[in-house]
Amino acid sequence: MILENTATIKAKDQTGVNEVLTPEAIDFLEMLHTKFNSRREELLNLRKERQDRLDAGEKLDFLPQTEQVREGDWKVGSIPADLQLRRVEITGPVDRKMVINALNSGANVFMADFEDANSPTWENVIQGQLNLRDAIRRDIDFTVQNGKTYHLNKEVAVLKVRPRGWHLPEKHLYFGDMPVSASLFDFGLFFFHNAKELISRGTGPYFYLPKLESHLEARLWNDVFVAAQEALDIPVGTIKVTVLIETITAAFEMDEILYELRDHIVGLNAGRWDYIFSAIKKFRKQEGVLFPDRTDVTMQVPFMRAYTNLLVKTCHKRGAHAMGGMAAFIPSRKDPAVNENAFKKVEADKAFEANNGFDGTWVAHPDLVQVARKEFDKVLGDKPHQKGMLRDDVQVTSEDLTNFNIESGKITEQGLRLNINVGIMYIGNWLCGTGAAAIHNLMEDAATAEISRAQVWQWLHHPHTKTDDGVEITEQRVLQLIKEETEGIKEEVGLATFKNCHFEKASQLFSELVLSKCFVEFLTLPAYKYID
């Protein structure tokens, strides 16, 4: 369907599309696309060039050309009143029921996710925009088959929105012969339809920015924000964002990222799962870098401790909030023993973050909101944050950030099987339209699935890698385990679900990803062609 002279929708008819893609909204998106897409592509090429250098053995270090920024005495801009207290933030996809439950969860902030927790079917991205529009105007409810109706409470969480990353296209909307950037699509539509409404209600257009790899990518976002605000006659600086530090390259440029976005940024977040994936991906070919089972890569290992300590220190030095990582546990309604053990781990994790100076944290399930809040309350008391904890004790070097030594870590058959199982299970759910999937009592999203397939790829492509029982990880062994785990999934989910959710295709895709000699940058890129 051709909408304007250069705009074309390449998708099946979808309820609500005309409410979202109005002529005025399309003009706004086209303006963003025309101004910024070529720069986006240039920056993606810089990512590839940097990866080539890392593959050749280059080490990461702080940038000498931006030393003045790191050493300078500057602060980020003002932070709105409703973003001062962010003790517990809940994240989740943008389906209608989730939006209502998350806003009602008791969390301070709800991050509505078009990215890792969302499978970007045309229906999901269009309905997600409508769901958020309705929630902002308090015109949202949801009725399930048994007649139970969900609606918003009087008091709800502050809304933040995470658009998809710079690397992703939105294949359903083209300008000329180019698909629009998924980042610009998600951000642009939400901002165009809701910015003034949010301001009129005493809040504002607030965002999370994912997967930045450099301060130049932050600069691009800042320029997008300035253009968007000027186009709608909204004061520059009204948009407020938190950037996820979830790539290892961005960890070396935290000051610079804050500086580039200083009029718009309020904090950084320790996106732990993507960060682990990024470390594996970036150093996948470097000699001597081989990661153990994902369960051994905890927040206590050297490179993760260094990264989180530096994040807190950098944020507080610049007057920004430091947000902790995700608690991905999903409580079981059937097994109290599982819950008791998991709650203890969540409590310990959140106590560790609070004592290290974080101002708030993330959870994936409403039942964890109070668990996390309790640990932060113990440390912060009635203070909204602890930006006064400057962490002058922290001195982090480039060697600390790349110290991948994990003394007790092992590569086990159980870890290999778990990675294969989670990878296939997640891809199957994603192909079926679910971006956040409860697997083995954990909320798995694209980031955790990426860890799983990246580890299998690395173990398979590092010469003579063995599990701790002395058996080499070969292509034949991996293919046999994929076959066994696929059969186990079929038994677990049932034949109908196995077929309907394309688990056979998921297994095939996982095999292709881990066997390929070239490492595919993001699994969602080849998987995207299989969804409508």
Short mmCIF file of C-alpha atoms in Angstrom, two decimals:
data_model
loop_
_atom_site.label_atom_id
_atom_site.label_comp_id
_atom_site.label_asym_id
_atom_site.label_seq_id
_atom_site.Cartn_x
_atom_site.Cartn_y
_atom_site.Cartn_z
CA MET A 1 0.00 0.00 0.00
CA ILE A 2 1.55 3.34 -1.09
CA LEU A 3 0.83 6.06 1.47
CA GLU A 4 2.67 9.10 0.14
CA ASN A 5 4.96 9.78 -2.82
CA THR A 6 7.85 7.89 -1.21
CA ALA A 7 6.20 5.88 1.58
CA THR A 8 5.07 2.28 1.11
CA ILE A 9 3.70 -0.23 3.59
CA LYS A 10 4.82 -3.75 2.78
CA ALA A 11 2.55 -5.65 5.15
CA LYS A 12 -0.86 -7.24 5.44
CA ASP A 13 -3.74 -5.05 6.57
CA GLN A 14 -3.58 -4.50 10.30
CA THR A 15 -6.26 -3.09 12.61
CA GLY A 16 -5.27 0.36 13.82
CA VAL A 17 -2.57 1.05 11.24
CA ASN A 18 -4.40 4.13 9.93
CA GLU A 19 -4.60 5.52 13.48
CA VAL A 20 -0.84 5.15 13.90
CA LEU A 21 0.47 5.89 10.41
CA THR A 22 -1.50 9.06 9.76
CA PRO A 23 -0.31 11.29 6.90
CA GLU A 24 1.15 13.73 9.43
CA ALA A 25 2.98 10.93 11.29
CA ILE A 26 4.39 9.61 8.01
CA ASP A 27 5.69 13.09 7.15
CA PHE A 28 7.37 13.23 10.56
CA LEU A 29 9.00 9.81 10.07
CA GLU A 30 10.13 10.76 6.57
CA MET A 31 11.78 13.88 7.95
CA LEU A 32 13.72 11.80 10.49
CA HIS A 33 14.60 9.18 7.87
CA THR A 34 15.84 11.77 5.36
CA LYS A 35 17.92 13.65 7.91
CA PHE A 36 19.48 10.76 9.80
CA ASN A 37 19.40 7.39 8.05
CA SER A 38 22.64 7.88 6.12
CA ARG A 39 24.48 8.73 9.36
CA ARG A 40 23.00 5.63 10.97
CA GLU A 41 24.38 3.48 8.16
CA GLU A 42 27.81 5.12 8.46
CA LEU A 43 27.89 4.34 12.17
CA LEU A 44 26.93 0.71 11.54
CA ASN A 45 29.86 0.50 9.13
CA LEU A 46 32.14 1.85 11.86
CA ARG A 47 30.95 -1.01 14.09
CA LYS A 48 32.05 -3.51 11.44
CA GLU A 49 35.44 -1.85 11.03
CA ARG A 50 36.02 -1.91 14.75
CA GLN A 51 35.05 -5.58 14.95
CA ASP A 52 37.58 -6.37 12.22
CA ARG A 53 40.29 -4.70 14.28
CA LEU A 54 39.26 -6.60 17.41
CA ASP A 55 39.29 -9.86 15.47
CA ALA A 56 42.85 -9.01 14.45
CA GLY A 57 43.84 -8.64 18.12
CA GLU A 58 43.32 -4.95 18.88
CA LYS A 59 42.73 -4.11 22.54
CA LEU A 60 40.00 -1.82 23.79
CA ASP A 61 41.04 1.34 25.61
CA PHE A 62 39.69 4.74 26.61
CA LEU A 63 39.72 7.22 23.72
CA PRO A 64 42.68 9.63 23.78
CA GLN A 65 40.81 12.17 21.63
CA THR A 66 38.06 12.59 24.26
CA GLU A 67 40.28 12.86 27.34
CA GLN A 68 39.14 16.45 27.89
CA VAL A 69 35.54 15.26 28.22
CA ARG A 70 36.50 12.63 30.80
CA GLU A 71 38.60 15.11 32.76
CA GLY A 72 36.21 18.06 32.43
CA ASP A 73 34.05 19.49 35.20
CA TRP A 74 30.52 19.28 33.80
CA LYS A 75 27.13 17.85 34.75
CA VAL A 76 24.10 16.55 32.89
CA GLY A 77 21.03 18.78 32.62
CA SER A 78 18.03 18.97 34.91
CA ILE A 79 16.10 15.84 35.87
CA PRO A 80 12.28 16.06 36.06
CA ALA A 81 10.57 15.53 39.41
CA ASP A 82 8.88 12.31 38.34
CA LEU A 83 12.25 10.76 37.42
CA GLN A 84 13.98 11.54 40.69
CA LEU A 85 12.75 8.38 42.45
CA ARG A 86 13.47 5.28 40.36
CA ARG A 87 14.05 2.69 43.06
CA VAL A 88 12.39 -0.16 41.16
CA GLU A 89 11.68 -0.26 37.44
CA ILE A 90 9.76 -3.04 35.73
CA THR A 91 10.26 -3.94 32.09
CA GLY A 92 8.17 -5.84 29.60
CA PRO A 93 6.68 -5.94 26.12
CA VAL A 94 3.98 -3.61 24.82
CA ASP A 95 1.01 -5.98 24.66
CA ARG A 96 -2.15 -4.60 26.24
CA LYS A 97 -2.33 -6.81 29.33
CA MET A 98 1.37 -6.31 30.12
CA VAL A 99 1.10 -2.55 29.79
CA ILE A 100 -1.75 -2.44 32.32
CA ASN A 101 -0.15 -4.87 34.78
CA ALA A 102 3.25 -3.20 34.64
CA LEU A 103 1.83 0.29 35.17
CA ASN A 104 -0.15 -1.11 38.12
CA SER A 105 2.75 -3.15 39.54
CA GLY A 106 3.86 -0.71 42.22
CA ALA A 107 7.14 -0.07 40.43
CA ASN A 108 8.29 3.53 40.10
CA VAL A 109 8.88 3.24 36.36
CA PHE A 110 7.65 0.94 33.61
CA MET A 111 9.94 0.55 30.61
CA ALA A 112 7.66 -0.43 27.73
CA ASP A 113 9.87 -2.40 25.39
CA PHE A 114 9.72 -2.45 21.61
CA GLU A 115 13.17 -4.03 21.58
CA ASP A 116 14.50 -7.23 23.22
CA ALA A 117 11.21 -8.16 24.94
CA ASN A 118 9.15 -7.68 21.80
CA SER A 119 8.86 -9.80 18.68
CA PRO A 120 8.48 -7.10 15.99
CA THR A 121 5.56 -8.52 14.04
CA TRP A 122 3.59 -5.81 12.27
CA GLU A 123 0.70 -6.48 14.63
CA ASN A 124 2.91 -6.14 17.71
CA VAL A 125 4.52 -2.85 16.71
CA ILE A 126 1.24 -1.24 15.61
CA GLN A 127 -0.80 -2.51 18.55
CA GLY A 128 2.02 -1.58 20.90
CA GLN A 129 1.84 2.04 19.77
CA LEU A 130 -1.95 2.03 20.24
CA ASN A 131 -1.68 0.41 23.68
CA LEU A 132 0.73 3.06 24.91
CA ARG A 133 -1.37 5.84 23.40
CA ASP A 134 -4.45 4.54 25.22
CA ALA A 135 -2.58 4.01 28.50
CA ILE A 136 -1.28 7.59 28.51
CA ARG A 137 -4.84 8.86 28.05
CA ARG A 138 -6.11 6.35 30.67
CA ASP A 139 -8.39 4.84 28.06
CA ILE A 140 -7.18 1.26 28.30
CA ASP A 141 -8.62 -2.01 29.57
CA PHE A 142 -8.29 -5.68 28.74
CA THR A 143 -10.72 -8.57 29.22
CA VAL A 144 -9.59 -12.20 29.23
CA GLN A 145 -11.68 -15.22 28.22
CA ASN A 146 -12.97 -15.88 31.74
CA GLY A 147 -14.41 -12.37 31.84
CA LYS A 148 -11.80 -10.83 34.14
CA THR A 149 -11.10 -7.22 33.18
CA TYR A 150 -7.85 -5.35 33.75
CA HIS A 151 -7.79 -1.56 34.04
CA LEU A 152 -5.44 1.11 35.37
CA ASN A 153 -5.17 1.98 39.04
CA LYS A 154 -5.34 5.61 40.15
CA GLU A 155 -1.57 5.63 40.80
CA VAL A 156 0.61 4.14 38.08
CA ALA A 157 4.30 3.90 37.23
CA VAL A 158 6.05 6.57 35.16
CA LEU A 159 6.29 5.45 31.54
CA LYS A 160 9.56 5.11 29.64
CA VAL A 161 9.77 3.58 26.16
CA ARG A 162 12.61 1.59 24.63
CA PRO A 163 12.77 1.72 20.82
CA ARG A 164 14.65 -0.89 18.86
CA GLY A 165 18.40 -0.53 18.31
CA TRP A 166 20.21 1.26 15.50
CA HIS A 167 21.03 -2.03 13.76
CA LEU A 168 17.42 -3.01 13.09
CA PRO A 169 15.24 -2.02 10.12
CA GLU A 170 11.45 -1.81 10.13
CA LYS A 171 10.81 -3.91 7.04
CA HIS A 172 7.10 -3.05 6.84
CA LEU A 173 7.60 0.65 6.04
CA TYR A 174 9.75 1.91 3.18
CA PHE A 175 10.71 5.35 2.00
CA GLY A 176 11.65 4.88 -1.62
CA ASP A 177 13.68 1.70 -1.80
CA MET A 178 14.90 1.87 1.83
CA PRO A 179 13.23 0.46 4.94
CA VAL A 180 12.96 2.97 7.75
CA SER A 181 15.19 2.52 10.78
CA ALA A 182 13.31 0.61 13.49
CA SER A 183 14.77 3.06 16.04
CA LEU A 184 13.34 6.06 14.23
CA PHE A 185 10.03 4.26 13.60
CA ASP A 186 9.46 3.34 17.28
CA PHE A 187 10.73 6.60 18.71
CA GLY A 188 9.16 8.79 16.04
CA LEU A 189 5.64 7.39 16.21
CA PHE A 190 5.53 7.39 20.01
CA PHE A 191 6.91 10.92 20.24
CA PHE A 192 4.69 12.31 17.48
CA HIS A 193 1.46 10.95 18.94
CA ASN A 194 2.15 11.35 22.66
CA ALA A 195 4.74 13.98 23.54
CA LYS A 196 2.34 16.89 24.00
CA GLU A 197 -0.23 14.71 25.78
CA LEU A 198 2.42 13.52 28.25
CA ILE A 199 3.56 17.09 28.90
CA SER A 200 -0.04 18.20 29.50
CA ARG A 201 -0.35 15.47 32.14
CA GLY A 202 2.69 16.67 34.09
CA THR A 203 5.20 14.14 32.82
CA GLY A 204 7.13 13.94 29.55
CA PRO A 205 8.43 11.86 26.66
CA TYR A 206 10.93 9.56 28.38
CA PHE A 207 13.00 6.85 26.70
CA TYR A 208 15.56 4.12 27.20
CA LEU A 209 18.21 3.85 24.46
CA PRO A 210 19.57 0.35 23.72
CA LYS A 211 22.79 -1.15 22.39
CA LEU A 212 24.82 2.00 21.77
CA GLU A 213 28.41 1.14 20.91
CA SER A 214 29.96 4.61 20.94
CA HIS A 215 29.47 8.26 21.85
CA LEU A 216 29.01 8.99 18.13
CA GLU A 217 25.86 6.88 18.22
CA ALA A 218 24.72 8.88 21.25
CA ARG A 219 25.40 12.08 19.28
CA LEU A 220 23.13 10.82 16.52
CA TRP A 221 20.33 10.22 19.01
CA ASN A 222 20.82 13.70 20.44
CA ASP A 223 20.51 15.25 16.99
CA VAL A 224 17.36 13.20 16.38
CA PHE A 225 15.88 14.53 19.62
CA VAL A 226 16.66 18.14 18.74
CA ALA A 227 15.09 17.79 15.29
CA ALA A 228 12.00 16.03 16.67
CA GLN A 229 11.40 18.64 19.38
CA GLU A 230 11.90 21.53 16.99
CA ALA A 231 9.53 19.97 14.46
CA LEU A 232 6.73 19.76 17.04
CA ASP A 233 7.59 23.12 18.69
CA ILE A 234 8.55 21.43 21.97
CA PRO A 235 11.41 22.96 24.00
CA VAL A 236 14.74 21.24 23.38
CA GLY A 237 15.64 19.23 26.47
CA THR A 238 12.08 18.07 27.16
CA ILE A 239 12.94 14.53 26.04
CA LYS A 240 14.72 12.66 28.82
CA VAL A 241 16.54 9.39 28.33
CA THR A 242 18.46 6.69 30.12
CA VAL A 243 21.12 4.89 28.11
CA LEU A 244 21.72 1.20 28.60
CA ILE A 245 25.43 0.47 28.85
CA GLU A 246 25.09 -3.00 27.41
CA THR A 247 28.03 -3.17 25.02
CA ILE A 248 31.61 -3.46 26.17
CA THR A 249 32.72 -0.74 23.76
CA ALA A 250 30.25 1.72 25.34
CA ALA A 251 31.74 0.99 28.77
CA PHE A 252 34.89 2.78 27.62
CA GLU A 253 32.83 5.84 26.58
CA MET A 254 30.38 6.39 29.45
CA ASP A 255 31.51 9.94 30.13
CA GLU A 256 31.37 10.74 26.44
CA ILE A 257 27.86 9.28 26.05
CA LEU A 258 26.61 11.35 28.97
CA TYR A 259 28.27 14.43 27.50
CA GLU A 260 26.79 14.02 24.01
CA LEU A 261 23.30 13.66 25.50
CA ARG A 262 23.80 16.03 28.43
CA ASP A 263 20.69 18.12 27.69
CA HIS A 264 18.52 15.01 27.45
CA ILE A 265 20.05 12.30 29.63
CA VAL A 266 19.16 11.42 33.22
CA GLY A 267 21.11 8.21 33.76
CA LEU A 268 22.85 5.04 32.64
CA ASN A 269 21.70 1.48 33.19
CA ALA A 270 23.85 -1.62 33.64
CA GLY A 271 22.28 -3.84 30.97
CA ARG A 272 23.98 -6.97 32.21
CA TRP A 273 22.74 -9.65 29.82
CA ASP A 274 23.46 -7.74 26.63
CA TYR A 275 26.78 -6.70 28.15
CA ILE A 276 27.84 -10.31 28.61
CA PHE A 277 26.73 -11.08 25.06
CA SER A 278 28.71 -8.08 23.79
CA ALA A 279 31.87 -9.22 25.58
CA ILE A 280 31.61 -12.68 24.03
CA LYS A 281 30.81 -11.24 20.60
CA LYS A 282 33.51 -8.59 20.51
CA PHE A 283 36.28 -10.90 21.74
CA ARG A 284 35.03 -14.06 20.08
CA LYS A 285 38.18 -14.60 18.05
CA GLN A 286 40.82 -13.30 20.42
CA GLU A 287 43.30 -15.84 21.67
CA GLY A 288 42.98 -16.69 25.34
CA VAL A 289 39.41 -15.35 25.69
CA LEU A 290 36.99 -18.23 26.25
CA PHE A 291 33.94 -17.79 28.44
CA PRO A 292 32.60 -20.58 30.71
CA ASP A 293 28.94 -21.59 31.19
CA ARG A 294 26.66 -18.56 31.28
CA THR A 295 25.65 -19.42 34.86
CA ASP A 296 29.29 -18.83 35.89
CA VAL A 297 29.38 -15.32 34.39
CA THR A 298 27.94 -13.54 37.41
CA MET A 299 28.02 -9.93 38.58
CA GLN A 300 30.93 -10.88 40.85
CA VAL A 301 33.41 -11.81 38.12
CA PRO A 302 36.17 -9.24 37.50
CA PHE A 303 35.03 -7.63 34.25
CA MET A 304 31.44 -7.28 35.46
CA ARG A 305 32.49 -5.79 38.81
CA ALA A 306 34.74 -3.28 37.06
CA TYR A 307 32.01 -2.24 34.63
CA THR A 308 29.32 -1.70 37.25
CA ASN A 309 31.65 0.14 39.62
CA LEU A 310 32.74 2.46 36.83
CA LEU A 311 29.13 3.06 35.81
CA VAL A 312 28.13 4.19 39.31
CA LYS A 313 31.19 6.41 39.67
CA THR A 314 30.72 8.01 36.25
CA CYS A 315 27.00 8.68 36.70
CA HIS A 316 27.30 10.20 40.14
CA LYS A 317 30.23 12.39 39.11
CA ARG A 318 28.01 13.84 36.37
CA GLY A 319 24.80 14.14 38.42
CA ALA A 320 23.06 11.26 36.66
CA HIS A 321 21.29 8.19 38.03
CA ALA A 322 22.96 4.78 38.00
CA MET A 323 20.43 2.02 37.40
CA GLY A 324 21.07 -1.63 38.23
CA GLY A 325 20.47 -4.71 36.15
CA MET A 326 17.59 -7.07 35.52
CA ALA A 327 16.29 -9.69 37.96
CA ALA A 328 14.95 -12.15 35.42
CA PHE A 329 13.41 -14.72 37.77
CA ILE A 330 9.74 -15.58 37.16
CA PRO A 331 7.99 -16.80 40.33
CA SER A 332 6.34 -20.20 40.19
CA ARG A 333 2.71 -20.53 41.26
CA LYS A 334 3.27 -24.25 41.87
CA ASP A 335 6.67 -24.60 43.58
CA PRO A 336 7.26 -22.55 46.77
CA ALA A 337 10.71 -24.11 47.19
CA VAL A 338 11.83 -22.74 43.83
CA ASN A 339 10.53 -19.31 44.81
CA GLU A 340 12.22 -19.30 48.20
CA ASN A 341 15.61 -20.10 46.70
CA ALA A 342 15.20 -17.61 43.86
CA PHE A 343 13.97 -14.80 46.12
CA LYS A 344 17.12 -15.19 48.22
CA LYS A 345 19.26 -14.78 45.10
CA VAL A 346 17.28 -11.72 44.02
CA GLU A 347 17.59 -10.20 47.50
CA ALA A 348 21.35 -10.76 47.50
CA ASP A 349 21.70 -9.28 44.02
CA LYS A 350 19.70 -6.16 44.85
CA ALA A 351 21.47 -5.69 48.19
CA PHE A 352 24.77 -5.84 46.30
CA GLU A 353 23.59 -3.16 43.87
CA ALA A 354 22.21 -0.87 46.58
CA ASN A 355 25.40 -1.10 48.64
CA ASN A 356 27.51 -0.40 45.56
CA GLY A 357 25.75 2.93 45.00
CA PHE A 358 23.06 2.22 42.43
CA ASP A 359 20.00 4.46 42.62
CA GLY A 360 17.51 1.83 41.47
CA THR A 361 17.16 -1.47 39.69
CA TRP A 362 15.18 -3.58 37.22
CA VAL A 363 12.80 -6.51 37.62
CA ALA A 364 10.87 -8.53 35.05
CA HIS A 365 7.87 -9.60 37.15
CA PRO A 366 5.46 -7.71 39.46
CA ASP A 367 6.08 -10.19 42.30
CA LEU A 368 9.69 -9.01 42.47
CA VAL A 369 8.92 -5.30 42.85
CA GLN A 370 8.66 -5.39 46.62
CA VAL A 371 11.54 -7.86 46.97
CA ALA A 372 13.84 -5.43 45.16
CA ARG A 373 12.42 -2.34 46.86
CA LYS A 374 13.05 -3.78 50.32
CA GLU A 375 16.78 -4.09 49.66
CA PHE A 376 17.07 -0.54 48.32
CA ASP A 377 14.96 0.83 51.19
CA LYS A 378 17.44 -0.63 53.67
CA VAL A 379 20.28 1.37 52.13
CA LEU A 380 18.58 4.53 50.83
CA GLY A 381 15.96 5.02 53.53
CA ASP A 382 13.78 7.97 52.53
CA LYS A 383 16.32 9.40 50.05
CA PRO A 384 15.14 9.32 46.41
CA HIS A 385 18.62 8.31 45.21
CA GLN A 386 22.22 8.15 46.41
CA LYS A 387 24.02 10.31 43.89
CA GLY A 388 26.07 11.66 46.79
CA MET A 389 27.97 8.36 46.87
CA LEU A 390 30.75 9.36 44.50
CA ARG A 391 32.76 6.11 44.72
CA ASP A 392 36.14 7.84 44.87
CA ASP A 393 37.52 4.45 45.87
CA VAL A 394 36.95 3.15 42.34
CA GLN A 395 39.86 3.26 39.90
CA VAL A 396 39.04 1.19 36.81
CA THR A 397 41.57 0.56 34.05
CA SER A 398 41.08 -0.82 30.54
CA GLU A 399 42.68 -4.04 31.79
CA ASP A 400 40.02 -4.29 34.53
CA LEU A 401 37.20 -3.91 31.99
CA THR A 402 38.66 -6.72 29.88
CA ASN A 403 39.73 -9.06 32.67
CA PHE A 404 37.75 -12.10 31.56
CA ASN A 405 39.43 -14.49 33.99
CA ILE A 406 36.76 -16.49 35.81
CA GLU A 407 38.66 -18.81 38.14
CA SER A 408 35.90 -21.24 39.04
CA GLY A 409 34.24 -21.20 35.62
CA LYS A 410 33.79 -24.39 33.63
CA ILE A 411 32.38 -25.39 30.27
CA THR A 412 30.06 -28.31 30.96
CA GLU A 413 27.76 -30.50 28.91
CA GLN A 414 24.89 -29.25 31.06
CA GLY A 415 25.83 -25.66 30.14
CA LEU A 416 26.09 -26.60 26.46
CA ARG A 417 22.69 -28.28 26.55
CA LEU A 418 21.11 -25.35 28.42
CA ASN A 419 22.40 -22.88 25.83
CA ILE A 420 21.01 -24.97 22.99
CA ASN A 421 17.68 -25.47 24.74
CA VAL A 422 17.22 -21.79 25.64
CA GLY A 423 18.32 -20.64 22.20
CA ILE A 424 15.83 -22.85 20.37
CA MET A 425 13.03 -22.20 22.87
CA TYR A 426 13.47 -18.45 22.63
CA ILE A 427 13.71 -18.31 18.84
CA GLY A 428 10.57 -20.47 18.60
CA ASN A 429 8.67 -18.11 20.89
CA TRP A 430 9.98 -15.09 18.97
CA LEU A 431 8.86 -16.54 15.63
CA CYS A 432 5.46 -17.09 17.25
CA GLY A 433 5.21 -13.43 18.22
CA THR A 434 6.42 -13.54 21.84
CA GLY A 435 9.54 -11.53 22.63
CA ALA A 436 9.71 -12.18 26.39
CA ALA A 437 9.38 -15.89 27.13
CA ALA A 438 9.27 -17.63 30.51
CA ILE A 439 11.76 -20.50 30.17
CA HIS A 440 12.88 -22.55 33.18
CA ASN A 441 11.51 -19.91 35.59
CA LEU A 442 13.52 -17.13 33.95
CA MET A 443 12.29 -14.36 31.70
CA GLU A 444 14.38 -14.90 28.59
CA ASP A 445 14.55 -12.15 26.01
CA ALA A 446 16.69 -11.61 22.95
CA ALA A 447 19.72 -10.65 25.08
CA THR A 448 19.81 -13.90 27.07
CA ALA A 449 19.17 -15.95 23.93
CA GLU A 450 22.10 -14.12 22.32
CA ILE A 451 24.39 -15.22 25.16
CA SER A 452 23.33 -18.81 24.58
CA ARG A 453 24.00 -18.94 20.84
CA ALA A 454 27.18 -16.79 21.11
CA GLN A 455 28.66 -19.18 23.65
CA VAL A 456 27.92 -22.23 21.53
CA TRP A 457 29.46 -20.48 18.50
CA GLN A 458 32.60 -19.55 20.45
CA TRP A 459 33.05 -22.99 21.97
CA LEU A 460 32.58 -24.64 18.60
CA HIS A 461 34.94 -22.32 16.71
CA HIS A 462 37.78 -22.14 19.24
CA PRO A 463 40.11 -25.02 18.34
CA HIS A 464 39.78 -28.14 20.50
CA THR A 465 37.46 -26.66 23.15
CA LYS A 466 36.32 -29.36 25.54
CA THR A 467 33.70 -29.69 28.25
CA ASP A 468 35.00 -30.42 31.73
CA ASP A 469 34.57 -34.15 31.14
CA GLY A 470 37.26 -34.01 28.46
CA VAL A 471 34.98 -34.39 25.44
CA GLU A 472 35.69 -32.01 22.54
CA ILE A 473 32.92 -29.71 21.32
CA THR A 474 32.68 -30.61 17.66
CA GLU A 475 30.14 -29.86 14.95
CA GLN A 476 28.92 -33.45 15.13
CA ARG A 477 28.43 -33.24 18.90
CA VAL A 478 26.60 -29.92 18.70
CA LEU A 479 24.29 -31.18 15.96
CA GLN A 480 23.48 -34.29 18.00
CA LEU A 481 22.66 -32.20 21.08
CA ILE A 482 20.53 -29.84 18.98
CA LYS A 483 18.59 -32.87 17.74
CA GLU A 484 18.13 -34.21 21.29
CA GLU A 485 17.11 -30.86 22.74
CA THR A 486 14.68 -30.23 19.87
CA GLU A 487 13.00 -33.57 20.55
CA GLY A 488 12.84 -32.69 24.25
CA ILE A 489 11.18 -29.36 23.44
CA LYS A 490 8.61 -31.13 21.25
CA GLU A 491 7.77 -33.42 24.17
CA GLU A 492 7.60 -30.50 26.61
CA VAL A 493 5.41 -28.12 24.60
CA GLY A 494 3.30 -30.66 22.71
CA LEU A 495 3.09 -31.35 19.00
CA ALA A 496 0.51 -28.62 18.23
CA THR A 497 2.55 -25.83 19.85
CA PHE A 498 5.75 -27.25 18.39
CA LYS A 499 4.31 -26.89 14.89
CA ASN A 500 2.38 -23.65 15.38
CA CYS A 501 5.34 -21.83 16.92
CA HIS A 502 7.79 -23.04 14.29
CA PHE A 503 10.18 -24.79 16.69
CA GLU A 504 11.54 -26.89 13.82
CA LYS A 505 12.45 -23.66 12.02
CA ALA A 506 13.90 -22.32 15.28
CA SER A 507 16.09 -25.38 15.62
CA GLN A 508 17.25 -25.02 12.03
CA LEU A 509 18.00 -21.33 12.50
CA PHE A 510 19.91 -21.97 15.72
CA SER A 511 21.99 -24.61 13.92
CA GLU A 512 22.79 -22.19 11.11
CA LEU A 513 23.78 -19.46 13.57
CA VAL A 514 26.22 -21.59 15.57
CA LEU A 515 27.68 -23.53 12.63
CA SER A 516 28.29 -20.52 10.39
CA LYS A 517 31.97 -19.59 10.05
CA CYS A 518 30.92 -15.93 10.09
CA PHE A 519 29.41 -14.77 13.38
CA VAL A 520 25.99 -13.21 12.74
CA GLU A 521 25.87 -9.92 14.66
CA PHE A 522 22.30 -10.32 15.95
CA LEU A 523 20.11 -13.41 15.71
CA THR A 524 17.04 -11.23 15.19
CA LEU A 525 18.35 -10.09 11.79
CA PRO A 526 18.06 -13.47 10.00
CA ALA A 527 15.02 -14.43 12.10
CA TYR A 528 13.17 -11.24 11.09
CA LYS A 529 12.46 -12.54 7.58
CA TYR A 530 10.33 -15.35 9.03
CA ILE A 531 7.78 -13.13 10.80
CA ASP A 532 4.97 -11.07 9.25
#
